[in-house]
PDB file of C-alpha atoms in Angstrom:
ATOM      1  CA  UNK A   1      21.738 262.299 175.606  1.00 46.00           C
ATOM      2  CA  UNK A   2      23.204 261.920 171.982  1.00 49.00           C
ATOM      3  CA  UNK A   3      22.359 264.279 169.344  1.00 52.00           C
ATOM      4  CA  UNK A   4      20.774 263.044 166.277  1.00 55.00           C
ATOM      5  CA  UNK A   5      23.032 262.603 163.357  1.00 54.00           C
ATOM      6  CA  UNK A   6      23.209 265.568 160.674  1.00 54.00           C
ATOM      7  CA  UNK A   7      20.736 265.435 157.696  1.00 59.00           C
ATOM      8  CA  UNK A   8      23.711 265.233 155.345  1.00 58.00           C
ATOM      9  CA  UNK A   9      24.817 262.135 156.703  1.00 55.00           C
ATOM     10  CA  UNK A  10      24.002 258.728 154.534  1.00 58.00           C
ATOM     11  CA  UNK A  11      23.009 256.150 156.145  1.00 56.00           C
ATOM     12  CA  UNK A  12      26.251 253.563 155.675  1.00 50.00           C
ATOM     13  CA  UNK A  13      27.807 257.184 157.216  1.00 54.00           C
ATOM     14  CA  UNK A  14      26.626 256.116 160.378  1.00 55.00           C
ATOM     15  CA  UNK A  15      27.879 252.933 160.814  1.00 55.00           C
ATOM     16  CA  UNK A  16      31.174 252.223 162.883  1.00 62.00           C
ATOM     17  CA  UNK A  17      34.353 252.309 161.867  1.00 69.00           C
ATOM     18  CA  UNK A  18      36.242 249.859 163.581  1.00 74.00           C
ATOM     19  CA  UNK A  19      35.798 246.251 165.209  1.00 76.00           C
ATOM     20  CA  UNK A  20      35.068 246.124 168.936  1.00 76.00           C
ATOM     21  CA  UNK A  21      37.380 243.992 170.678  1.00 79.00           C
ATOM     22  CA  UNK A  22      34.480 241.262 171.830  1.00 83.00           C
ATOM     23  CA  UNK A  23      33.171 240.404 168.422  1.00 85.00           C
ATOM     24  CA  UNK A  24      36.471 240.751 166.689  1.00 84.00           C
ATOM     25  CA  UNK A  25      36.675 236.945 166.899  1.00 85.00           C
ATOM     26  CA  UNK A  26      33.354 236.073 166.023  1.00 88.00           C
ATOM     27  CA  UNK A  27      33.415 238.255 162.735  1.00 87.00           C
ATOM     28  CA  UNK A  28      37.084 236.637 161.994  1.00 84.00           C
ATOM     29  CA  UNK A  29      35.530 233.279 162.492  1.00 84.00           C
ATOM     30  CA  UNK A  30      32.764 234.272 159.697  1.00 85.00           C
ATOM     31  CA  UNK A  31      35.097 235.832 157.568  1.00 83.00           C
ATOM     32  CA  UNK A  32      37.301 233.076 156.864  1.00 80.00           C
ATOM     33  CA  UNK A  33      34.572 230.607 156.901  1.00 78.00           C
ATOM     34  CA  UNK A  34      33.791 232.325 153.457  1.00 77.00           C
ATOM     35  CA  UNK A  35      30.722 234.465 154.582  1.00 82.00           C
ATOM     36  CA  UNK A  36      29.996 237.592 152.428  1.00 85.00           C
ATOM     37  CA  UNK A  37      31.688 240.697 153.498  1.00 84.00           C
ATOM     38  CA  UNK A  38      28.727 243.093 152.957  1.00 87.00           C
ATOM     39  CA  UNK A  39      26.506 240.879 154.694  1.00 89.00           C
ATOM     40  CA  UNK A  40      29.238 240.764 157.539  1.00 88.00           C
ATOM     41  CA  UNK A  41      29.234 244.674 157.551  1.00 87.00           C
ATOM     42  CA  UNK A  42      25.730 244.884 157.844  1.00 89.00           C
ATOM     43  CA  UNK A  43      25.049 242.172 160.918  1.00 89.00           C
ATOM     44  CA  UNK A  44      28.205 243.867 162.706  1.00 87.00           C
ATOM     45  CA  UNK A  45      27.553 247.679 162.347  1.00 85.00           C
ATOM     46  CA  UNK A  46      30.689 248.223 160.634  1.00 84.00           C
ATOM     47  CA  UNK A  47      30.997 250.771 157.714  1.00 82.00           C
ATOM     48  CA  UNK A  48      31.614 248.315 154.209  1.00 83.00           C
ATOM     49  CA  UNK A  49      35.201 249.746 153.202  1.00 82.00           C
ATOM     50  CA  UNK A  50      36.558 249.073 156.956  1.00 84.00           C
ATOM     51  CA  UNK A  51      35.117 246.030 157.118  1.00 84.00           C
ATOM     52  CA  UNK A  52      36.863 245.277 153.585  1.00 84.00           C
ATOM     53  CA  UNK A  53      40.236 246.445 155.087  1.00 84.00           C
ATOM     54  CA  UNK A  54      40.226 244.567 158.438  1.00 83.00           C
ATOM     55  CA  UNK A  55      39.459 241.012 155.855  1.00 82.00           C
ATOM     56  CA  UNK A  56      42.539 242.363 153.996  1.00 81.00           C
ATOM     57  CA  UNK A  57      44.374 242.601 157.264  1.00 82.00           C
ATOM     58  CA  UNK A  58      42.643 239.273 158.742  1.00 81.00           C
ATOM     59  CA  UNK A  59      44.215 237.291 155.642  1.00 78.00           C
ATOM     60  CA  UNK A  60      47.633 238.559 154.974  1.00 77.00           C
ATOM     61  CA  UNK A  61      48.236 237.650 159.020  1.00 77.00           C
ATOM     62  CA  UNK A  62      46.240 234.204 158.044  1.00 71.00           C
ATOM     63  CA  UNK A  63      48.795 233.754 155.233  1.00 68.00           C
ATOM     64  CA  UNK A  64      52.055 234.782 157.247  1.00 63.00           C
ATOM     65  CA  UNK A  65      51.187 232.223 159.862  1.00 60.00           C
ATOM     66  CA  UNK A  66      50.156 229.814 157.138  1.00 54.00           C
ATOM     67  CA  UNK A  67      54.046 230.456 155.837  1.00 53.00           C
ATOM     68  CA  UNK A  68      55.352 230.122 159.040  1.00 48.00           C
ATOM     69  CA  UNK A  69      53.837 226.470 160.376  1.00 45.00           C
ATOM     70  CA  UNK A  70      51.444 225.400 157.880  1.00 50.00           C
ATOM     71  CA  UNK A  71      48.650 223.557 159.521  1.00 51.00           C
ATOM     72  CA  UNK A  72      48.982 220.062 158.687  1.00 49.00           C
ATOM     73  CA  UNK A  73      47.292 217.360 160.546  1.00 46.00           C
ATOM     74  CA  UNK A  74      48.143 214.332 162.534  1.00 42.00           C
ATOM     75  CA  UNK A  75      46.500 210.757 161.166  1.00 43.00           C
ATOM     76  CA  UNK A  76      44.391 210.968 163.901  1.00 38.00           C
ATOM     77  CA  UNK A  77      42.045 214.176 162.809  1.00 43.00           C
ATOM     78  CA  UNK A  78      41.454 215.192 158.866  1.00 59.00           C
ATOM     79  CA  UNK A  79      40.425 219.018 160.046  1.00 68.00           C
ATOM     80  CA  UNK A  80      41.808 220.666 163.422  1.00 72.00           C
ATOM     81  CA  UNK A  81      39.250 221.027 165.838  1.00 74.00           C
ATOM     82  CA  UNK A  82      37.150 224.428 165.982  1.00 78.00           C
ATOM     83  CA  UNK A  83      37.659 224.470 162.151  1.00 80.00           C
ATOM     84  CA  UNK A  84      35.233 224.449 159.439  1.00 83.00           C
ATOM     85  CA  UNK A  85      36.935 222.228 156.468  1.00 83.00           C
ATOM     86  CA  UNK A  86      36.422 225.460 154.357  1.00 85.00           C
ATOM     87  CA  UNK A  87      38.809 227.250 157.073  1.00 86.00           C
ATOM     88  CA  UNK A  88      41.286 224.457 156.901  1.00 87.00           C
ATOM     89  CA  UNK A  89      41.329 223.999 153.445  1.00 88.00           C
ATOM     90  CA  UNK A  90      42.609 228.190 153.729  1.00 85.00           C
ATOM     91  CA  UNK A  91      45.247 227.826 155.842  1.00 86.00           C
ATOM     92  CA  UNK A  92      46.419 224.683 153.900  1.00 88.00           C
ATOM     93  CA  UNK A  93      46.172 226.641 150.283  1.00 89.00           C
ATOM     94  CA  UNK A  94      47.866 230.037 151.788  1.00 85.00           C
ATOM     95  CA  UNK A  95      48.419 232.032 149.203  1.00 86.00           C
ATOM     96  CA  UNK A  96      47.134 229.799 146.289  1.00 87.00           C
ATOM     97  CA  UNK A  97      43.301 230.918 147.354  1.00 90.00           C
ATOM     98  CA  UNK A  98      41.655 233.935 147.915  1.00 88.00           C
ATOM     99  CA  UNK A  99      38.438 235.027 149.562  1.00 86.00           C
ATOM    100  CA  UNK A 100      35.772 236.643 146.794  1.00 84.00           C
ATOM    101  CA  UNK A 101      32.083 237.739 148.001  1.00 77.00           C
ATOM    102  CA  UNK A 102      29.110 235.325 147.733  1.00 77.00           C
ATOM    103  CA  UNK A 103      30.638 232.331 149.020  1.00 74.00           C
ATOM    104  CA  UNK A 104      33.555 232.208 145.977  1.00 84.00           C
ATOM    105  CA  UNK A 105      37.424 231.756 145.952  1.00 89.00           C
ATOM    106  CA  UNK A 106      40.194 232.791 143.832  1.00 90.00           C
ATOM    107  CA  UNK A 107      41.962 229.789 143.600  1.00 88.00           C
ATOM    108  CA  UNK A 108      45.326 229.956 141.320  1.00 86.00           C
ATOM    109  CA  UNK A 109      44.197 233.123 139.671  1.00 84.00           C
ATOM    110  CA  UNK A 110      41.268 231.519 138.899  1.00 88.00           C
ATOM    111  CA  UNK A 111      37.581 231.672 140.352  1.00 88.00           C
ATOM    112  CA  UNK A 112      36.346 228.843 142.015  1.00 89.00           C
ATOM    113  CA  UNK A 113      33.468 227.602 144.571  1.00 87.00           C
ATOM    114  CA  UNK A 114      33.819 225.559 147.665  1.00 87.00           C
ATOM    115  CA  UNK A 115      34.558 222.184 146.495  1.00 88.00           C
ATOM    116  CA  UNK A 116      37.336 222.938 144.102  1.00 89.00           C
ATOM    117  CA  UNK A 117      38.973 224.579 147.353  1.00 90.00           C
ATOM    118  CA  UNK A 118      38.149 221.741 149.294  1.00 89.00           C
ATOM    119  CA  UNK A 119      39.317 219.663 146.361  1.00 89.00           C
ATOM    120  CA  UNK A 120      42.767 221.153 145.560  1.00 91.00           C
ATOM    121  CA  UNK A 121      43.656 220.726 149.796  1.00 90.00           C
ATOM    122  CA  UNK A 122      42.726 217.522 149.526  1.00 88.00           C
ATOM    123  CA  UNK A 123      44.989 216.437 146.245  1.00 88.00           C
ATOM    124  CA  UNK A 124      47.643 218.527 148.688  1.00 87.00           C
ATOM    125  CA  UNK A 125      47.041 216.748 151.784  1.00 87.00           C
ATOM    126  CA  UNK A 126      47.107 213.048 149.735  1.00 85.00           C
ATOM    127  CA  UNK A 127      50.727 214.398 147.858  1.00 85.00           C
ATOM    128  CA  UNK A 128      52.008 214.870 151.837  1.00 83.00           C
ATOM    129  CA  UNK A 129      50.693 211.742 152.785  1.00 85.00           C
ATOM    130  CA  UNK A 130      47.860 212.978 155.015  1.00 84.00           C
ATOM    131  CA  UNK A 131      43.932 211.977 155.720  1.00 82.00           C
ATOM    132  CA  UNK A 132      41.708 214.432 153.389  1.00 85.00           C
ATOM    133  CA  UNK A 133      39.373 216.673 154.548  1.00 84.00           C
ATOM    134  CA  UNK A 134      35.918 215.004 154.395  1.00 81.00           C
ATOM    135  CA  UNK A 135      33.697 217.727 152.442  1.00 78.00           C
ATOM    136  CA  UNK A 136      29.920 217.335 150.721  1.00 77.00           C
ATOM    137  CA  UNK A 137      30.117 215.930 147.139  1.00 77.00           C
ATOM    138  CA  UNK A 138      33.771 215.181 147.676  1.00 76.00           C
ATOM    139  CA  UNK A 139      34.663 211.200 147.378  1.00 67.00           C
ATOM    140  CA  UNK A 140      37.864 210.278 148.628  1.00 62.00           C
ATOM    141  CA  UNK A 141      39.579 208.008 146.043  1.00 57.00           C
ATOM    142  CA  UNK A 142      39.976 204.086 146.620  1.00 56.00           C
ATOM    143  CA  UNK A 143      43.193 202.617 147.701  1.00 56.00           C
TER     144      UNK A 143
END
């Protein structure tokens, strides 16, 4: 039988501290996918401030393998499958875009929502040659 935690103890106190191994994916998936990071902390049990640091941890592997092979598409598929275009549009960007809380990017130093991410993969993926990612209240220009 456990014992009840102290009186002293906060509530956020009692909270884990790390990931297990099982929903590691699932919160990854989340994470990226631009979901808030207290709201992520909460639904997984997780104490905020390790939750914060495994993000941190999440991204600067997401940007090393972004370095390494970007993903870039065939002509066949505009977003890799098992993607959200929000996720591709990340690994595209790198290091140009950064995940804020309530849904918002950094993107150049700059703040920006969704579509401007979407947006600046898409003027990326038209420079390369490649199909753009198809994204709400984004029109792909005429030939």
């Amino acid at each position: 039988m456990t014992e009840p935690p102290a009186k002293g103890r906060k509530r956020q106190q009692l909270r884990r501290r790390t990931l297990p191994p099982e929903r590691r994916e699932e919160f990854n998936r989340r994470a990226l996918a631009g979901e808030e990071i207290r709201r992520l902390a909460r639904l997984f049990n997780l104490e905020l401030c390790y939750a914060r640091r495994h993000l941190a941890r999440l991204l600067a592997r997401t940007e090393r393998e972004t370095a390494q092979s970007p993903a870039l598409p065939t002509r066949e598929a505009a977003v890799p499958e098992g993607m959200t275009p929000l996720e591709y549009a990340h690994a595209l960007l790198g290091r140009r875009v950064r995940i804020l809380r309530n849904g918002y990017y950094e993107l150049d130093g700059f703040p920006a929502g969704p579509r401007e991410v979407a947006r600046a993969a898409n003027t990326l993926l038209r420079s390369r040659g490649h199909d753009e990612i198809p994204y709400p209240g984004l029109v792909p220009p005429r030939p």
